Short mmCIF file of C-alpha atoms and ligand atoms in Angstrom, two decimals:
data_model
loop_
_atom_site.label_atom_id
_atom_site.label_comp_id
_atom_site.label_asym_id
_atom_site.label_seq_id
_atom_site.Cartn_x
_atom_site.Cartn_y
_atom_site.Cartn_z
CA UNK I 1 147.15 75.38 180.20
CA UNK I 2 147.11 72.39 177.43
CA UNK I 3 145.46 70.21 180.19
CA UNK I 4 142.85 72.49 180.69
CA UNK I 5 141.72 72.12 177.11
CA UNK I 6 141.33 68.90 178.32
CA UNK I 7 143.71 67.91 175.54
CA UNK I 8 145.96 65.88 178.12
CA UNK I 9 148.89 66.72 176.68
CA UNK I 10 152.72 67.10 178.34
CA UNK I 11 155.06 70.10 177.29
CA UNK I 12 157.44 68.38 175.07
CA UNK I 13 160.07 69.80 177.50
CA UNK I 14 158.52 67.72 180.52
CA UNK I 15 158.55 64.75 178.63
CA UNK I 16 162.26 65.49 177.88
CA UNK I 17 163.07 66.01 181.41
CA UNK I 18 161.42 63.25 182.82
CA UNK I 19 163.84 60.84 179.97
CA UNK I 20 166.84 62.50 181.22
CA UNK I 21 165.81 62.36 184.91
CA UNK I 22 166.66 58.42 184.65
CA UNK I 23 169.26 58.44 182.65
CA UNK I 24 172.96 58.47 183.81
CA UNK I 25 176.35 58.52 182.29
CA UNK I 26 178.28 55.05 181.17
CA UNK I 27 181.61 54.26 182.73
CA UNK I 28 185.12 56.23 181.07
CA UNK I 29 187.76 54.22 179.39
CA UNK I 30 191.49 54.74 178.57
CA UNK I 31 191.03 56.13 175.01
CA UNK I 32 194.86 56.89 172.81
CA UNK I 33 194.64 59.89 171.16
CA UNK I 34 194.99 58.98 167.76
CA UNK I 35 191.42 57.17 168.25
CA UNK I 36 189.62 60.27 170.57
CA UNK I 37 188.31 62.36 167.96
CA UNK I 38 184.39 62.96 168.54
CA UNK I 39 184.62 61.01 171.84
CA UNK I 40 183.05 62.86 175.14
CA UNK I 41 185.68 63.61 177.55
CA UNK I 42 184.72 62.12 181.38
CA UNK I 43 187.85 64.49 182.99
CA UNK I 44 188.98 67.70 182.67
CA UNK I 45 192.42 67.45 180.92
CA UNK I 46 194.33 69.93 183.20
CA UNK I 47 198.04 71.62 181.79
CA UNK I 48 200.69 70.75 184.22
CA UNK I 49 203.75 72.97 182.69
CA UNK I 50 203.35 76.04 180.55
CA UNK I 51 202.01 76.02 176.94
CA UNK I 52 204.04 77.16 174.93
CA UNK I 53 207.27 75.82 177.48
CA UNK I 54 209.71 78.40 176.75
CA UNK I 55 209.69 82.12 175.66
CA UNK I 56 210.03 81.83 171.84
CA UNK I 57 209.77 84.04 168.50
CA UNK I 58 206.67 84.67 166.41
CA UNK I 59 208.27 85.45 163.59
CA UNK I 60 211.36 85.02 160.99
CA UNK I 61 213.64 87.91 161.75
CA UNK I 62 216.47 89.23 164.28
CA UNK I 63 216.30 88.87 168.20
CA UNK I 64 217.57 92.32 169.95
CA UNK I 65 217.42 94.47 172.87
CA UNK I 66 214.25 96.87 171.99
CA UNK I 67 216.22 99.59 173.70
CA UNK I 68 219.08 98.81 171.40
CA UNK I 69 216.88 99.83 168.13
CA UNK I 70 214.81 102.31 170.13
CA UNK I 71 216.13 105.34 167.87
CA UNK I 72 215.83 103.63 164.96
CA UNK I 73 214.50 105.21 161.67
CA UNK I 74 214.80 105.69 157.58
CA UNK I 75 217.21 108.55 157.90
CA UNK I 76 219.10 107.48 161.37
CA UNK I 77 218.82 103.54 160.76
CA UNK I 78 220.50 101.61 163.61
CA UNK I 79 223.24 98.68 162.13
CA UNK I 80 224.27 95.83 164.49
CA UNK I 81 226.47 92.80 164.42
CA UNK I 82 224.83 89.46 163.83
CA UNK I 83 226.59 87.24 166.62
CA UNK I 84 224.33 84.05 166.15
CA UNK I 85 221.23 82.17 164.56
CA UNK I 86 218.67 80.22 166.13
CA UNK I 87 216.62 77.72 164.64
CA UNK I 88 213.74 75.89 166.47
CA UNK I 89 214.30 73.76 167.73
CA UNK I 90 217.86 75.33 169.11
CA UNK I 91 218.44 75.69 172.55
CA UNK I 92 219.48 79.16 172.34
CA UNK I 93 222.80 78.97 174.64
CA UNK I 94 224.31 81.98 173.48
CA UNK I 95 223.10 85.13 175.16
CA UNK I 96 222.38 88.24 173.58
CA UNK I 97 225.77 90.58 174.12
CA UNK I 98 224.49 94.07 174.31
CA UNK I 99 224.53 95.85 170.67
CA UNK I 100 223.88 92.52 169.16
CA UNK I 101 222.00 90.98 167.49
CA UNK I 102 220.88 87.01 166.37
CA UNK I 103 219.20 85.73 163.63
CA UNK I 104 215.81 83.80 164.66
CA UNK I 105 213.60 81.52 163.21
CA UNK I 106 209.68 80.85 164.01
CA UNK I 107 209.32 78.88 167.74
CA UNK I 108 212.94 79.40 168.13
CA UNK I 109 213.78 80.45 171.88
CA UNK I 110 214.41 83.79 172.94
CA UNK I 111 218.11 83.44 174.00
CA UNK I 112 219.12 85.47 177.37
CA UNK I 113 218.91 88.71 176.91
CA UNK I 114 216.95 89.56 173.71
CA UNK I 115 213.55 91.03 174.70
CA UNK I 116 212.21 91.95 171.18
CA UNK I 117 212.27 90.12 167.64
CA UNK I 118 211.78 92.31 164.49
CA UNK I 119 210.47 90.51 161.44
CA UNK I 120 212.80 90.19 157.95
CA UNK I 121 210.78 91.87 156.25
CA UNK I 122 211.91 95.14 158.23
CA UNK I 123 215.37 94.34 157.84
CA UNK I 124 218.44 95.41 155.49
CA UNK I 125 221.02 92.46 156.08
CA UNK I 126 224.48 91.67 155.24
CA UNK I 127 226.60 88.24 156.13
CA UNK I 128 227.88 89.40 159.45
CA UNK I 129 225.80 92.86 159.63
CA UNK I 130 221.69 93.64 160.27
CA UNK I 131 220.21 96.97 159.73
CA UNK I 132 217.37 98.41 161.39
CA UNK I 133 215.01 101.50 160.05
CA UNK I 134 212.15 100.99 162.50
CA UNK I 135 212.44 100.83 166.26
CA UNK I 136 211.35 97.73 168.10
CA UNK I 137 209.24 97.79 170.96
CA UNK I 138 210.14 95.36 174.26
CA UNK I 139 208.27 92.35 174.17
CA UNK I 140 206.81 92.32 170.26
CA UNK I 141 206.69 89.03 168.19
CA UNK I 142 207.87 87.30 171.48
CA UNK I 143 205.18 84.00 172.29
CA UNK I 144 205.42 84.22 176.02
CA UNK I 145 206.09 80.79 178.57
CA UNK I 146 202.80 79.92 179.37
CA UNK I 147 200.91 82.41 177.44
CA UNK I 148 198.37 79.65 175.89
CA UNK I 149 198.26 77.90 179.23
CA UNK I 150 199.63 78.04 182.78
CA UNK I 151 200.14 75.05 184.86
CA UNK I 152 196.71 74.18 186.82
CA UNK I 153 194.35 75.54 183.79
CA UNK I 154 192.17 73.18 182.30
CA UNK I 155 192.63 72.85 179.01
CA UNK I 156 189.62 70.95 177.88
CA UNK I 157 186.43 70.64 180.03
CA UNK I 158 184.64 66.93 181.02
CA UNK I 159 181.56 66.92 178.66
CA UNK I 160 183.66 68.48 175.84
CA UNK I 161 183.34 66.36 172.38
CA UNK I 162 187.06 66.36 171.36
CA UNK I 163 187.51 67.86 167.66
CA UNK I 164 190.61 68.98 166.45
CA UNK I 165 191.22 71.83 168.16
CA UNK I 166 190.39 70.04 171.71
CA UNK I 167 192.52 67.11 170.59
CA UNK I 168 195.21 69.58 169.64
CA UNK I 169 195.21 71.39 173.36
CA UNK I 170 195.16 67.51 174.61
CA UNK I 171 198.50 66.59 172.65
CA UNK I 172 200.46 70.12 173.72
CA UNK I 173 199.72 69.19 177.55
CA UNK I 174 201.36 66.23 176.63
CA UNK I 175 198.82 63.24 177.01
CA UNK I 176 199.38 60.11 175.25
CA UNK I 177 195.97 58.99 176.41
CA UNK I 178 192.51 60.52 178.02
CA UNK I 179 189.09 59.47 179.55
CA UNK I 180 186.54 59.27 177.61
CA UNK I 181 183.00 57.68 178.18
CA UNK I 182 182.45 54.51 176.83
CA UNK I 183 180.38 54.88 173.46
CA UNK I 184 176.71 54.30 173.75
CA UNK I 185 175.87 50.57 172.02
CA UNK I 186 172.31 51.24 170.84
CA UNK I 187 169.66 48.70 169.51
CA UNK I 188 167.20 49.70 166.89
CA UNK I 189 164.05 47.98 166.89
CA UNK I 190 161.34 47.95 164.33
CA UNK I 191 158.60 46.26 165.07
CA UNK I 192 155.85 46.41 161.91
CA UNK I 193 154.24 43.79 160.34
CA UNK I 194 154.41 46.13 157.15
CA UNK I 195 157.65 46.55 157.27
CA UNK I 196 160.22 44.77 154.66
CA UNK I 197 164.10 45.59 154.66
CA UNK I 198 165.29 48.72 152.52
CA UNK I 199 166.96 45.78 149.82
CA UNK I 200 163.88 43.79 149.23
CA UNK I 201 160.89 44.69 147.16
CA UNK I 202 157.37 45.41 148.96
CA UNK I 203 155.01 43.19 148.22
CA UNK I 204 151.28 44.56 148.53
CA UNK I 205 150.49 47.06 152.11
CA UNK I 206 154.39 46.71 152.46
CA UNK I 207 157.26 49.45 153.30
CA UNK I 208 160.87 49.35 153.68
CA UNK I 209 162.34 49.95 156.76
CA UNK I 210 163.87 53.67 156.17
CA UNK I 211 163.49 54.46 159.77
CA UNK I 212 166.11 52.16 161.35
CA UNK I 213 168.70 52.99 159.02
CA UNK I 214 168.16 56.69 158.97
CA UNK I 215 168.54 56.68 162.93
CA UNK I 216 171.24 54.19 162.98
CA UNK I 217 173.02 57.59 161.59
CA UNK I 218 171.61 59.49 164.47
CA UNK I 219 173.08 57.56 166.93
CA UNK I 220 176.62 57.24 164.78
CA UNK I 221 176.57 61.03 164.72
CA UNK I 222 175.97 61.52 168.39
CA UNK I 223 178.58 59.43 169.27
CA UNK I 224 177.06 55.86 169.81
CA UNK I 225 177.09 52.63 167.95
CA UNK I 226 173.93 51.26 166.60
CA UNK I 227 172.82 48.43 165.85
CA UNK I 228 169.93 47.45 163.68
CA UNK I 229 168.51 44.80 164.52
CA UNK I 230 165.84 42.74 162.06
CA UNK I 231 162.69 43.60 162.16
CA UNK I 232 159.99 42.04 164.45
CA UNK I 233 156.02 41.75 163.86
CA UNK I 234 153.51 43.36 165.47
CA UNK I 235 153.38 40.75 168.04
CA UNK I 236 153.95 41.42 172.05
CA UNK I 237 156.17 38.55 172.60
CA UNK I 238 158.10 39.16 170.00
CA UNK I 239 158.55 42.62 170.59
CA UNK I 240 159.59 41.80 173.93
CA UNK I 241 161.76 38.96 173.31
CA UNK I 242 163.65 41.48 171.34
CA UNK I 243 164.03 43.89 173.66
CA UNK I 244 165.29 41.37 176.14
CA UNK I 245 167.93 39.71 173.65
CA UNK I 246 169.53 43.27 172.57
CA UNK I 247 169.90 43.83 176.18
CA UNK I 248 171.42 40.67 177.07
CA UNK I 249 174.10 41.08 174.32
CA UNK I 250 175.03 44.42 175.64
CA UNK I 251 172.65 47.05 174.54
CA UNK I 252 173.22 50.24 176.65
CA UNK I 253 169.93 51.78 174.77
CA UNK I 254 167.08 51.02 172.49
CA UNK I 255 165.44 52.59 169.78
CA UNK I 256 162.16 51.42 168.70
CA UNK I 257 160.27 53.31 166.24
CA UNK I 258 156.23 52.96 165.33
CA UNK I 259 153.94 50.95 167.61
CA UNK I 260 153.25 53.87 170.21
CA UNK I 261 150.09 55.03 169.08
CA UNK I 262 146.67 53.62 170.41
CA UNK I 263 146.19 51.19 167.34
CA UNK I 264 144.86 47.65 168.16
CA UNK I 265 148.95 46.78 167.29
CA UNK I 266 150.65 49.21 169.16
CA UNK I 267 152.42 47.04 171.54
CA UNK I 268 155.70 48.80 172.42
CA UNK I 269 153.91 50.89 174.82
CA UNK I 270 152.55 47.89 176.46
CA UNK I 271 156.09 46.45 176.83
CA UNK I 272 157.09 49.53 178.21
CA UNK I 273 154.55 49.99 180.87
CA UNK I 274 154.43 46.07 181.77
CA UNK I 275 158.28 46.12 181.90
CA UNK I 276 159.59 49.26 182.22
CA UNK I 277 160.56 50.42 185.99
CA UNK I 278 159.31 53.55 185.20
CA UNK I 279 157.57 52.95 181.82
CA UNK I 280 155.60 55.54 180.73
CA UNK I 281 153.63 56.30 177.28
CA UNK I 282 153.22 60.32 176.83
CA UNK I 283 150.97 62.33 174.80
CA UNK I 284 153.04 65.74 173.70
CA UNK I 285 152.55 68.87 173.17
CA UNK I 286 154.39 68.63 170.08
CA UNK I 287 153.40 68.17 166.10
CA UNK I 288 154.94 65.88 164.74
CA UNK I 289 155.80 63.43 167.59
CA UNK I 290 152.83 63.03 169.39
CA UNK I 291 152.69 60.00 170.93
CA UNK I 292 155.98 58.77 173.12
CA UNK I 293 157.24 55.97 174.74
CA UNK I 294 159.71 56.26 177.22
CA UNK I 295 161.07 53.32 179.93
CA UNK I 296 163.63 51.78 181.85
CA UNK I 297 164.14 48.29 180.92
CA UNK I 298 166.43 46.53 183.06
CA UNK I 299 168.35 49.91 184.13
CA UNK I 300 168.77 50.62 179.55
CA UNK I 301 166.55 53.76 178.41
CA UNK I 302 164.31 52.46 175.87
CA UNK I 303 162.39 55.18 173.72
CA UNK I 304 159.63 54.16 171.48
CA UNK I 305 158.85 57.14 169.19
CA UNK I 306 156.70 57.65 166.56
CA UNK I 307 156.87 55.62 163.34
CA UNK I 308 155.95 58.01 160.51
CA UNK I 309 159.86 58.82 159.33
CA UNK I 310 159.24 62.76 159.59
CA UNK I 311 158.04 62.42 163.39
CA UNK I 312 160.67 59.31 164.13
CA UNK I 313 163.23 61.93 163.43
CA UNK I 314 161.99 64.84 165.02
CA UNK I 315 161.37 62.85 168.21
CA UNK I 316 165.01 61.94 167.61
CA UNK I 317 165.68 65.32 167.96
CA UNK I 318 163.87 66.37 170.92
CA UNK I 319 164.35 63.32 173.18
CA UNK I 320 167.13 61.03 172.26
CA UNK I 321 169.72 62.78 171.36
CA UNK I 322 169.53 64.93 174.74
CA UNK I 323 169.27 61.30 176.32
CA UNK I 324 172.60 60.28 174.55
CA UNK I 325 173.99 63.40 175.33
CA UNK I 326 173.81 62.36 178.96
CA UNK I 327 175.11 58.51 178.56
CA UNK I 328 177.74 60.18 177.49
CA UNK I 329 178.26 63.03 180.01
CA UNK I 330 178.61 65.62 177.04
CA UNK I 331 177.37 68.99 177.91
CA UNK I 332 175.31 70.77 176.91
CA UNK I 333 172.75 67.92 177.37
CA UNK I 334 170.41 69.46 175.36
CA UNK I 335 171.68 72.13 172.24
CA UNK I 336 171.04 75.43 172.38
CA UNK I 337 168.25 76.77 170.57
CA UNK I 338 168.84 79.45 168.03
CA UNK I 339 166.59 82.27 166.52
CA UNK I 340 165.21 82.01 162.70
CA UNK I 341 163.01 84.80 161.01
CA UNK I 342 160.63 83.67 158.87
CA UNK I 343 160.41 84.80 155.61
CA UNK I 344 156.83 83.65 154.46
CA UNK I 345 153.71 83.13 156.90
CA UNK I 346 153.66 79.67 157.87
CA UNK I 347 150.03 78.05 158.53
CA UNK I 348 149.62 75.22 160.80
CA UNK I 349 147.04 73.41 163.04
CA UNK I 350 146.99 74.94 166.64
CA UNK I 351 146.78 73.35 169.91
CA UNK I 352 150.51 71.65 169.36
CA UNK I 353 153.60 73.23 169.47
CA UNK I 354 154.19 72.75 165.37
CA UNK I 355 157.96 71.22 164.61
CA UNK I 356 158.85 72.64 161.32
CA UNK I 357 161.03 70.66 159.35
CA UNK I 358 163.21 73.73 157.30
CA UNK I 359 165.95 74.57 155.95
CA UNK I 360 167.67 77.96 157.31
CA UNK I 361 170.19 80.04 155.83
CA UNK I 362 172.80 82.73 157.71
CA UNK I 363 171.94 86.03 157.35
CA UNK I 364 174.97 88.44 156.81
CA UNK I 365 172.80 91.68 157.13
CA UNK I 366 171.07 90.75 160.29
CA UNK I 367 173.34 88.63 161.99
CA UNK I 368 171.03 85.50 162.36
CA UNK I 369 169.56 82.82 160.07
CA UNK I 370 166.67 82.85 157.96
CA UNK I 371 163.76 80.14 156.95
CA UNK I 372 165.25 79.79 153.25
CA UNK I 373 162.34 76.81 152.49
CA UNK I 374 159.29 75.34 154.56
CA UNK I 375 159.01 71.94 152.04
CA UNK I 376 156.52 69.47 152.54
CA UNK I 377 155.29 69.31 156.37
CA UNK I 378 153.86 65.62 155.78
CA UNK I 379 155.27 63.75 158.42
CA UNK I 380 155.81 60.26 156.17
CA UNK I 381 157.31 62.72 154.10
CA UNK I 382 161.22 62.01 153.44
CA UNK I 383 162.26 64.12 150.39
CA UNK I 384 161.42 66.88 152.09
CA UNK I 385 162.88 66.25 155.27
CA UNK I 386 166.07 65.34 153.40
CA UNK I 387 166.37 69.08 152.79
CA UNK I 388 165.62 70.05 155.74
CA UNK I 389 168.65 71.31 158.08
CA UNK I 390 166.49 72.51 161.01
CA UNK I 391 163.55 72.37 162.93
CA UNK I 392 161.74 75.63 164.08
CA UNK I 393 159.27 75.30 166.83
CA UNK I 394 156.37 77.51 166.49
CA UNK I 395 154.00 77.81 169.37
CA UNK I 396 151.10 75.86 169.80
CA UNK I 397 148.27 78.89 170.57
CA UNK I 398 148.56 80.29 167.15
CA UNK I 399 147.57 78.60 163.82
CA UNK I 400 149.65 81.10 161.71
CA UNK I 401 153.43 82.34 162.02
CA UNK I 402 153.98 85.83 160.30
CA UNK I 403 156.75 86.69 157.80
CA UNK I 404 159.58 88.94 159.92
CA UNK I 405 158.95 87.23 163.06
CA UNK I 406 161.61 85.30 165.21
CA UNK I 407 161.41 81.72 166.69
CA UNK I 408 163.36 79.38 168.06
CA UNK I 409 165.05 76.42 165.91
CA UNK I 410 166.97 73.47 166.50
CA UNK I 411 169.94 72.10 164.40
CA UNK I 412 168.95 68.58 163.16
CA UNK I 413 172.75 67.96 163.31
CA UNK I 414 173.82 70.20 165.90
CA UNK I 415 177.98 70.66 166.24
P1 AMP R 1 152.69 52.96 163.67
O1 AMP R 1 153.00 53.98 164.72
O2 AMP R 1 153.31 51.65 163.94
O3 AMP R 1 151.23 52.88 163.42
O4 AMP R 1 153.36 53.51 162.35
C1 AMP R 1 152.99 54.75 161.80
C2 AMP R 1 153.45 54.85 160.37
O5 AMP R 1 154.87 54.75 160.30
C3 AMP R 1 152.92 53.75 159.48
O6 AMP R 1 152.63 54.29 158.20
C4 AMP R 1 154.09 52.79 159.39
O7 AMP R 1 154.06 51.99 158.24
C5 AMP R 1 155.25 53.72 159.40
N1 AMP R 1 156.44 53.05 159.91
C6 AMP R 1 156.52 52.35 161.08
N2 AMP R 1 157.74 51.85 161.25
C7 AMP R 1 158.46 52.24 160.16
C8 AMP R 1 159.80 52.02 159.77
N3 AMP R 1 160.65 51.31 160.53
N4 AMP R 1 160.22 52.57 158.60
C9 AMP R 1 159.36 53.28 157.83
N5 AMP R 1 158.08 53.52 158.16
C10 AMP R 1 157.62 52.99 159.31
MG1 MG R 2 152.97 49.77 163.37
#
């Protein structure tokens, strides 16, 4: 429909499925555990015994037969001779005599016998003696063999980022290591003859390289390793030479960042399409973030986005961190959307699908998340973006988005 406005332009969503088309995961390594947090798992961790291993108590209390205690109450309470006491740890090798009872502990194993554990705090107890003034019911405050996991369950999926909990499950099925894909090396390029580093002082027409350190935290956050590398005029060789060096000393990806438009200096997209097997330069449906590069150089994805900081980042957002995603094998590939209601009109130029850069706020009445500030759309804008904890994508056939209604938003730092 955007082609035949003769605008040219490729649905954002094309252009991200053509990048991930070419792009597959890096080799697994042996990773320990103690170093696996936030690392993509390449195998599914299956449980071989039964989580927890043994039948075992929930609580602090007394271990009985329910059926013992079944009468039990304030006026006819129910008084029973304490025989043992189990710790965890204990092995539990004295079996529950009928019309006993045993003192438990929490994780403590439910010795032979006992089918029920009633808490303390439900107790009256002597040295030798318990008393009981509720009944118990079979089975309560008992953690059953296998009740978190049975052998042959998987306890953590391949594609799963391991976070505490996952590393957790990991540990209790009792690995000392797992597989994990290797961790993206990515080089950042910035190629601008404007450009000075963020420590020195611009002289006149200069800027400081924001862009390469700001997505150097990208690609930490998604799981990679970046690199910066120093920054390169606006000269074709040198681009190119660049490009060729990162990927000689190990570059899995590059990031390059200004130099896609159709300026007389623009020369990453002429590296890509002269060396990329498939190189391609895209105009999207998308504001900001227009113009893309995308290629394959030498088998490494190379994307050269935008270089005005608000777009670099939102292009970051769209297409490289979905790319990344797959290097790594982590699923989803690309997050979830989620729904934010607006909560002032928001005006915009039509014909592109408009990126807003927001910040959103949960809702407790409705259940969702609202726009709690628009900020400054500029896209060479940083302070604003700085805010900013979301993008919201609001369609490209309408030049104004009403207060009340619902569109779909990204998580600049999805988890
Ligand atoms: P370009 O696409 O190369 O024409 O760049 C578009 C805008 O982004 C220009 O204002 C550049 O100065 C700016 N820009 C390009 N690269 C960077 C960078 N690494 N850091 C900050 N701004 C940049
Ligand atoms: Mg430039």
């Amino acid at each position: 429909m955007l082609r035949e406005l003769g605008q040219d332009l490729t649905p954002f969503e094309e252009v991200r499925q053509f990048i991930l088309d070419h792009i597959e995961p890096l080799p697994a390594e042996d990773v320990p555990l103690e170093e696996a947090w936030d690392r993509v798992l390449s195998e599914h961790v299956v449980c071989d015994e039964p989580v927890p291993g043994f039948d075992n108590s929930a609580m602090d209390g007394y271990v009985v037969r329910a059926s013992d205690v079944a009468t039990a109450n304030a006026e006819n309470p129910v008084t029973l001779e304490v025989t043992a006491r189990v710790a965890a740890g204990d092995a539990a090798d004295t079996p529950l005599t009928p019309g006993s009872a045993q003192r438990i502990m929490t994780g403590a194993p439910i010795p032979e016998g006992g089918d029920a554990v009633v808490p303390h705090e439900l107790t009256e107890s002597t040295e030798t003696e318990v008393i009981f003034v509720v009944p118990a019911r079979s089975g309560q405050n008992i953690r059953r063999a296998g009740g978190d996991l049975s052998p042959g369950d998987v306890a953590v999926l391949a594609g799963a980022r391991l976070r505490g909990p996952q590393i957790a499950l990991v540990a209790s099925v009792g690995r000392r290591t797992v597989r994990a894909t290797r961790r993206p090396r990515v080089a950042i390029l910035s190629p601008g003859k404007e450009l000075v580093e963020p420590w020195e002082k611009p002289g006149p027409g200069q800027v400081r390289n924001s862009n390469a350190h700001g997505l150097a935290g990208f690609v930490r956050e998604c799981g990679g390793d970046p690199t910066v590398l120093r920054i390169v005029g606006d000269d074709l060789e040198e681009i190119r030479a660049a490009v060729k060096r990162a990927i000689a000393e190990g570059a899995d990806a590059l990031l390059s960042t200004g130099g896609v438009s159709a300026g007389d200096f623009d020369f990453v997209r002429q590296v890509a399409e002269e060396d990329g097997r498939p190189g391609r330069v895209f105009k999207t449906s998308m504001r900001p973030g227009k113009p893309q590069v995308f290629a394959m150089i030498d088998g490494k994805p190379l994307w050269g986005l935008p270089g005005n900081p608000a777009a670099a980042i939102v292009s970051f957002t769209v297409f490289v961190r979905p790319g990344l995603r797959k290097l790594l094998g982590e699923r989803p590939v690309v997050p979830a959307p989620f729904p934010v209601r607006l909560t002032e009109d928001i005006q915009y130029r039509a014909g592109r699908v408009f990126m807003l850069r927001a910040r959103v706020e949960p809702d407790l009445e409705s259940g969702g998340y609202l726009l709690a500030s628009a900020g400054d759309q500029d896209s060479s804008f940083l302070a604003s973006l700085s805010e900013a904890n979301a993008i919201v994508e609001l369609p490209a056939d309408r030049e104004v988005a009403p207060a009340g209604d619902i569109f779909p938003a990204h998580w600049i730092h999805p988890r």
